[in-house]
Amino acid sequence: MVTEATRIMPVDLSKFDNSCYHPGRSIGVRAAWFFVGLPLLRCSVIPSSTLRVGLLRAFGASIGQGVVIKPGVRVKYPWLLWIGNHSWLGEDCWIDNLAPVRIGNNVCLSQGAYLCTGNHDWSDPAFGLIVKPIALKDGCWVGAKTIICPGVDLEEDAIAGAGSVVNRTISRGEIHGGNPAQFVRLRRSSNRS
């Protein structure tokens, strides 16, 4: 039941104002990225991960050694992206980074993973913009078609199971799954010879 004290204010998107947000580069650099860099990054005809890594670095990303980037990957702003050594970004991953995204060493983002650093304040009738960074620490795995929400950290060796919606930090070595993602069990390592 809605009372006067809990009255819902109608959304008025004509009042939306994100003028306080600055993506960190000039309009010229952003245009070059969106019209040249991003289409080349996503291009399935380019088979080389090395070329994708070089392209992202040319636009300001910090990327370690041995990183594999598959076709179809999207990055909003490369200058807000840090990737450690030997990490993998699978086909059609989308790094929607209005805020910094830090990906550690030996991290796997499976196909179609979505890292979203931006949201809107649903309690604000003008739908104000909210941005928060994401950190994926060493050894973690983001399963296929998983959504990582703004402000989330995956601690070392954490796993977000396929198709999960992760809206809070996953502690070291934990496996979470579902919508919203919940604790499933601890990650165990097997010794392979």
PDB file of C-alpha atoms in Angstrom:
ATOM      1  CA  MET A   1       0.000   0.000   0.000  1.00  0.00           C
ATOM      2  CA  VAL A   2       1.369   3.409  -0.972  1.00  0.00           C
ATOM      3  CA  THR A   3       0.865   6.122   1.627  1.00  0.00           C
ATOM      4  CA  GLU A   4       1.699   9.804   1.400  1.00  0.00           C
ATOM      5  CA  ALA A   5       4.922   9.117   3.334  1.00  0.00           C
ATOM      6  CA  THR A   6       6.003   6.527   0.758  1.00  0.00           C
ATOM      7  CA  ARG A   7       4.697   8.329  -2.319  1.00  0.00           C
ATOM      8  CA  ILE A   8       6.622   7.405  -5.428  1.00  0.00           C
ATOM      9  CA  MET A   9       7.950  10.339  -7.387  1.00  0.00           C
ATOM     10  CA  PRO A  10       7.421   9.962 -11.130  1.00  0.00           C
ATOM     11  CA  VAL A  11      10.538   9.509 -13.235  1.00  0.00           C
ATOM     12  CA  ASP A  12      11.334  12.558 -15.367  1.00  0.00           C
ATOM     13  CA  LEU A  13      14.187  11.714 -17.727  1.00  0.00           C
ATOM     14  CA  SER A  14      14.115  15.239 -19.185  1.00  0.00           C
ATOM     15  CA  LYS A  15      15.878  16.283 -15.967  1.00  0.00           C
ATOM     16  CA  PHE A  16      18.720  13.743 -16.374  1.00  0.00           C
ATOM     17  CA  ASP A  17      22.098  15.461 -16.101  1.00  0.00           C
ATOM     18  CA  ASN A  18      25.431  13.660 -16.179  1.00  0.00           C
ATOM     19  CA  SER A  19      27.510  16.814 -16.678  1.00  0.00           C
ATOM     20  CA  CYS A  20      29.534  15.970 -13.556  1.00  0.00           C
ATOM     21  CA  TYR A  21      30.807  12.769 -15.234  1.00  0.00           C
ATOM     22  CA  HIS A  22      33.974  12.973 -17.327  1.00  0.00           C
ATOM     23  CA  PRO A  23      35.263   9.837 -19.095  1.00  0.00           C
ATOM     24  CA  GLY A  24      38.910  10.884 -18.831  1.00  0.00           C
ATOM     25  CA  ARG A  25      39.776  11.753 -22.452  1.00  0.00           C
ATOM     26  CA  SER A  26      38.923  14.476 -24.949  1.00  0.00           C
ATOM     27  CA  ILE A  27      36.013  14.188 -27.354  1.00  0.00           C
ATOM     28  CA  GLY A  28      38.539  13.629 -30.168  1.00  0.00           C
ATOM     29  CA  VAL A  29      40.143  10.622 -28.473  1.00  0.00           C
ATOM     30  CA  ARG A  30      36.729   9.199 -27.586  1.00  0.00           C
ATOM     31  CA  ALA A  31      35.549   9.622 -31.188  1.00  0.00           C
ATOM     32  CA  ALA A  32      38.703   7.929 -32.527  1.00  0.00           C
ATOM     33  CA  TRP A  33      38.076   5.028 -30.169  1.00  0.00           C
ATOM     34  CA  PHE A  34      34.379   4.617 -31.010  1.00  0.00           C
ATOM     35  CA  PHE A  35      34.734   4.996 -34.780  1.00  0.00           C
ATOM     36  CA  VAL A  36      38.089   3.267 -35.397  1.00  0.00           C
ATOM     37  CA  GLY A  37      39.483   1.472 -32.342  1.00  0.00           C
ATOM     38  CA  LEU A  38      36.364  -0.287 -31.082  1.00  0.00           C
ATOM     39  CA  PRO A  39      35.298  -1.672 -34.490  1.00  0.00           C
ATOM     40  CA  LEU A  40      38.810  -3.073 -34.997  1.00  0.00           C
ATOM     41  CA  LEU A  41      38.819  -4.587 -31.496  1.00  0.00           C
ATOM     42  CA  ARG A  42      35.500  -6.352 -32.123  1.00  0.00           C
ATOM     43  CA  CYS A  43      36.335  -7.474 -35.668  1.00  0.00           C
ATOM     44  CA  SER A  44      36.095 -11.247 -36.121  1.00  0.00           C
ATOM     45  CA  VAL A  45      38.285 -11.145 -39.237  1.00  0.00           C
ATOM     46  CA  ILE A  46      41.318 -10.164 -37.153  1.00  0.00           C
ATOM     47  CA  PRO A  47      42.549 -13.478 -35.717  1.00  0.00           C
ATOM     48  CA  SER A  48      45.370 -12.060 -33.600  1.00  0.00           C
ATOM     49  CA  SER A  49      45.014 -11.418 -29.918  1.00  0.00           C
ATOM     50  CA  THR A  50      48.339  -9.568 -30.145  1.00  0.00           C
ATOM     51  CA  LEU A  51      46.762  -6.955 -32.420  1.00  0.00           C
ATOM     52  CA  ARG A  52      43.834  -6.472 -30.029  1.00  0.00           C
ATOM     53  CA  VAL A  53      46.198  -6.057 -27.086  1.00  0.00           C
ATOM     54  CA  GLY A  54      48.265  -3.517 -29.077  1.00  0.00           C
ATOM     55  CA  LEU A  55      45.148  -1.589 -30.050  1.00  0.00           C
ATOM     56  CA  LEU A  56      43.940  -1.352 -26.446  1.00  0.00           C
ATOM     57  CA  ARG A  57      47.406  -0.273 -25.304  1.00  0.00           C
ATOM     58  CA  ALA A  58      47.505   2.405 -28.028  1.00  0.00           C
ATOM     59  CA  PHE A  59      44.330   3.871 -26.492  1.00  0.00           C
ATOM     60  CA  GLY A  60      45.715   3.828 -22.939  1.00  0.00           C
ATOM     61  CA  ALA A  61      44.904   0.410 -21.484  1.00  0.00           C
ATOM     62  CA  SER A  62      47.489  -1.195 -19.226  1.00  0.00           C
ATOM     63  CA  ILE A  63      47.808  -4.839 -20.278  1.00  0.00           C
ATOM     64  CA  GLY A  64      50.283  -7.427 -19.037  1.00  0.00           C
ATOM     65  CA  GLN A  65      52.028 -10.251 -20.873  1.00  0.00           C
ATOM     66  CA  GLY A  66      50.319 -13.301 -22.366  1.00  0.00           C
ATOM     67  CA  VAL A  67      46.806 -11.804 -22.375  1.00  0.00           C
ATOM     68  CA  VAL A  68      44.329 -13.446 -24.768  1.00  0.00           C
ATOM     69  CA  ILE A  69      41.515 -11.299 -26.167  1.00  0.00           C
ATOM     70  CA  LYS A  70      39.009 -13.060 -28.426  1.00  0.00           C
ATOM     71  CA  PRO A  71      36.910 -11.465 -31.209  1.00  0.00           C
ATOM     72  CA  GLY A  72      33.785  -9.545 -30.276  1.00  0.00           C
ATOM     73  CA  VAL A  73      35.142  -8.076 -27.019  1.00  0.00           C
ATOM     74  CA  ARG A  74      33.847  -4.548 -26.290  1.00  0.00           C
ATOM     75  CA  VAL A  75      35.550  -2.001 -24.058  1.00  0.00           C
ATOM     76  CA  LYS A  76      33.883   1.352 -23.378  1.00  0.00           C
ATOM     77  CA  TYR A  77      37.023   3.292 -22.373  1.00  0.00           C
ATOM     78  CA  PRO A  78      40.401   1.515 -22.731  1.00  0.00           C
ATOM     79  CA  TRP A  79      42.166   4.180 -20.652  1.00  0.00           C
ATOM     80  CA  LEU A  80      40.134   2.952 -17.638  1.00  0.00           C
ATOM     81  CA  LEU A  81      41.215  -0.684 -18.064  1.00  0.00           C
ATOM     82  CA  TRP A  82      44.046  -2.577 -16.337  1.00  0.00           C
ATOM     83  CA  ILE A  83      44.694  -6.275 -17.097  1.00  0.00           C
ATOM     84  CA  GLY A  84      47.417  -8.375 -15.466  1.00  0.00           C
ATOM     85  CA  ASN A  85      49.443 -11.196 -16.992  1.00  0.00           C
ATOM     86  CA  HIS A  86      48.027 -14.311 -18.673  1.00  0.00           C
ATOM     87  CA  SER A  87      44.354 -13.352 -18.402  1.00  0.00           C
ATOM     88  CA  TRP A  88      41.715 -14.356 -20.966  1.00  0.00           C
ATOM     89  CA  LEU A  89      38.782 -12.349 -22.323  1.00  0.00           C
ATOM     90  CA  GLY A  90      36.354 -14.629 -24.166  1.00  0.00           C
ATOM     91  CA  GLU A  91      34.218 -13.882 -27.201  1.00  0.00           C
ATOM     92  CA  ASP A  92      31.659 -11.098 -26.790  1.00  0.00           C
ATOM     93  CA  CYS A  93      32.741  -9.966 -23.317  1.00  0.00           C
ATOM     94  CA  TRP A  94      31.589  -6.422 -22.652  1.00  0.00           C
ATOM     95  CA  ILE A  95      33.618  -4.240 -20.304  1.00  0.00           C
ATOM     96  CA  ASP A  96      31.265  -1.279 -19.844  1.00  0.00           C
ATOM     97  CA  ASN A  97      33.751   0.751 -17.845  1.00  0.00           C
ATOM     98  CA  LEU A  98      32.561   4.239 -17.011  1.00  0.00           C
ATOM     99  CA  ALA A  99      34.805   3.731 -13.949  1.00  0.00           C
ATOM    100  CA  PRO A 100      38.086   1.806 -13.652  1.00  0.00           C
ATOM    101  CA  VAL A 101      38.105  -1.958 -14.179  1.00  0.00           C
ATOM    102  CA  ARG A 102      41.089  -3.873 -12.826  1.00  0.00           C
ATOM    103  CA  ILE A 103      41.595  -7.468 -13.915  1.00  0.00           C
ATOM    104  CA  GLY A 104      44.373  -9.351 -12.148  1.00  0.00           C
ATOM    105  CA  ASN A 105      46.729 -12.089 -13.297  1.00  0.00           C
ATOM    106  CA  ASN A 106      45.373 -15.415 -14.574  1.00  0.00           C
ATOM    107  CA  VAL A 107      41.754 -14.215 -14.673  1.00  0.00           C
ATOM    108  CA  CYS A 108      39.267 -15.806 -17.072  1.00  0.00           C
ATOM    109  CA  LEU A 109      36.261 -13.864 -18.390  1.00  0.00           C
ATOM    110  CA  SER A 110      34.208 -16.416 -20.285  1.00  0.00           C
ATOM    111  CA  GLN A 111      32.069 -15.742 -23.344  1.00  0.00           C
ATOM    112  CA  GLY A 112      29.491 -12.984 -23.029  1.00  0.00           C
ATOM    113  CA  ALA A 113      30.506 -11.826 -19.545  1.00  0.00           C
ATOM    114  CA  TYR A 114      29.292  -8.279 -18.825  1.00  0.00           C
ATOM    115  CA  LEU A 115      31.188  -5.972 -16.443  1.00  0.00           C
ATOM    116  CA  CYS A 116      28.984  -2.951 -15.719  1.00  0.00           C
ATOM    117  CA  THR A 117      30.438  -0.023 -13.759  1.00  0.00           C
ATOM    118  CA  GLY A 118      27.483   2.327 -14.261  1.00  0.00           C
ATOM    119  CA  ASN A 119      23.941   2.415 -12.970  1.00  0.00           C
ATOM    120  CA  HIS A 120      21.202   4.902 -12.200  1.00  0.00           C
ATOM    121  CA  ASP A 121      19.791   6.088  -8.887  1.00  0.00           C
ATOM    122  CA  TRP A 122      16.282   4.655  -9.024  1.00  0.00           C
ATOM    123  CA  SER A 123      15.246   6.823  -6.048  1.00  0.00           C
ATOM    124  CA  ASP A 124      16.080   9.991  -8.013  1.00  0.00           C
ATOM    125  CA  PRO A 125      13.270  11.128 -10.348  1.00  0.00           C
ATOM    126  CA  ALA A 126      16.016  12.431 -12.698  1.00  0.00           C
ATOM    127  CA  PHE A 127      17.630   8.958 -12.736  1.00  0.00           C
ATOM    128  CA  GLY A 128      21.071  10.243 -11.653  1.00  0.00           C
ATOM    129  CA  LEU A 129      24.185   8.427 -12.845  1.00  0.00           C
ATOM    130  CA  ILE A 130      26.146   6.257 -10.403  1.00  0.00           C
ATOM    131  CA  VAL A 131      29.563   4.838 -11.297  1.00  0.00           C
ATOM    132  CA  LYS A 132      31.678   2.438  -9.236  1.00  0.00           C
ATOM    133  CA  PRO A 133      34.844   0.480 -10.140  1.00  0.00           C
ATOM    134  CA  ILE A 134      35.124  -3.283 -10.516  1.00  0.00           C
ATOM    135  CA  ALA A 135      38.123  -5.406  -9.470  1.00  0.00           C
ATOM    136  CA  LEU A 136      38.692  -9.019 -10.508  1.00  0.00           C
ATOM    137  CA  LYS A 137      41.656 -10.234  -8.506  1.00  0.00           C
ATOM    138  CA  ASP A 138      44.231 -12.896  -9.384  1.00  0.00           C
ATOM    139  CA  GLY A 139      42.961 -16.330 -10.386  1.00  0.00           C
ATOM    140  CA  CYS A 140      39.254 -15.598 -10.462  1.00  0.00           C
ATOM    141  CA  TRP A 141      36.838 -16.848 -13.112  1.00  0.00           C
ATOM    142  CA  VAL A 142      33.736 -15.084 -14.432  1.00  0.00           C
ATOM    143  CA  GLY A 143      31.504 -17.678 -16.106  1.00  0.00           C
ATOM    144  CA  ALA A 144      29.783 -17.277 -19.467  1.00  0.00           C
ATOM    145  CA  LYS A 145      26.952 -14.719 -19.631  1.00  0.00           C
ATOM    146  CA  THR A 146      27.624 -13.526 -16.082  1.00  0.00           C
ATOM    147  CA  ILE A 147      26.856  -9.932 -15.071  1.00  0.00           C
ATOM    148  CA  ILE A 148      29.191  -8.169 -12.630  1.00  0.00           C
ATOM    149  CA  CYS A 149      27.495  -5.087 -11.153  1.00  0.00           C
ATOM    150  CA  PRO A 150      29.064  -1.731 -10.187  1.00  0.00           C
ATOM    151  CA  GLY A 151      31.336  -1.733  -7.141  1.00  0.00           C
ATOM    152  CA  VAL A 152      31.842  -5.514  -7.062  1.00  0.00           C
ATOM    153  CA  ASP A 153      35.171  -7.188  -6.305  1.00  0.00           C
ATOM    154  CA  LEU A 154      35.963 -10.834  -6.961  1.00  0.00           C
ATOM    155  CA  GLU A 155      38.702 -11.679  -4.496  1.00  0.00           C
ATOM    156  CA  GLU A 156      41.561 -14.068  -5.344  1.00  0.00           C
ATOM    157  CA  ASP A 157      40.480 -17.394  -6.885  1.00  0.00           C
ATOM    158  CA  ALA A 158      36.760 -16.563  -6.615  1.00  0.00           C
ATOM    159  CA  ILE A 159      34.298 -17.926  -9.189  1.00  0.00           C
ATOM    160  CA  ALA A 160      31.083 -16.366 -10.468  1.00  0.00           C
ATOM    161  CA  GLY A 161      29.177 -19.240 -12.090  1.00  0.00           C
ATOM    162  CA  ALA A 162      27.750 -19.042 -15.605  1.00  0.00           C
ATOM    163  CA  GLY A 163      24.708 -16.801 -15.944  1.00  0.00           C
ATOM    164  CA  SER A 164      25.055 -15.275 -12.484  1.00  0.00           C
ATOM    165  CA  VAL A 165      24.186 -11.718 -11.524  1.00  0.00           C
ATOM    166  CA  VAL A 166      26.831 -10.635  -9.027  1.00  0.00           C
ATOM    167  CA  ASN A 167      25.861  -7.566  -6.998  1.00  0.00           C
ATOM    168  CA  ARG A 168      28.231  -7.970  -4.040  1.00  0.00           C
ATOM    169  CA  THR A 169      31.828  -8.964  -3.448  1.00  0.00           C
ATOM    170  CA  ILE A 170      32.745 -12.652  -3.659  1.00  0.00           C
ATOM    171  CA  SER A 171      35.335 -13.638  -1.058  1.00  0.00           C
ATOM    172  CA  ARG A 172      38.568 -15.450  -1.800  1.00  0.00           C
ATOM    173  CA  GLY A 173      38.121 -19.002  -3.058  1.00  0.00           C
ATOM    174  CA  GLU A 174      34.325 -18.940  -2.987  1.00  0.00           C
ATOM    175  CA  ILE A 175      32.026 -20.060  -5.793  1.00  0.00           C
ATOM    176  CA  HIS A 176      28.793 -18.120  -6.213  1.00  0.00           C
ATOM    177  CA  GLY A 177      25.960 -18.655  -8.682  1.00  0.00           C
ATOM    178  CA  GLY A 178      22.415 -17.600  -9.517  1.00  0.00           C
ATOM    179  CA  ASN A 179      20.429 -14.373  -9.634  1.00  0.00           C
ATOM    180  CA  PRO A 180      21.290 -12.773  -7.345  1.00  0.00           C
ATOM    181  CA  ALA A 181      24.517 -14.747  -6.950  1.00  0.00           C
ATOM    182  CA  GLN A 182      24.679 -16.718  -3.703  1.00  0.00           C
ATOM    183  CA  PHE A 183      27.407 -18.809  -2.078  1.00  0.00           C
ATOM    184  CA  VAL A 184      27.519 -22.345  -3.514  1.00  0.00           C
ATOM    185  CA  ARG A 185      30.714 -23.824  -2.082  1.00  0.00           C
ATOM    186  CA  LEU A 186      34.452 -23.308  -1.672  1.00  0.00           C
ATOM    187  CA  ARG A 187      36.743 -23.762  -4.642  1.00  0.00           C
ATOM    188  CA  ARG A 188      38.976 -26.822  -4.396  1.00  0.00           C
ATOM    189  CA  SER A 189      42.117 -27.347  -6.459  1.00  0.00           C
ATOM    190  CA  SER A 190      43.023 -30.692  -7.954  1.00  0.00           C
ATOM    191  CA  ASN A 191      46.621 -31.778  -8.340  1.00  0.00           C
ATOM    192  CA  ARG A 192      47.186 -32.754 -11.962  1.00  0.00           C
ATOM    193  CA  SER A 193      50.478 -34.295 -12.935  1.00  0.00           C
TER     194      SER A 193
END
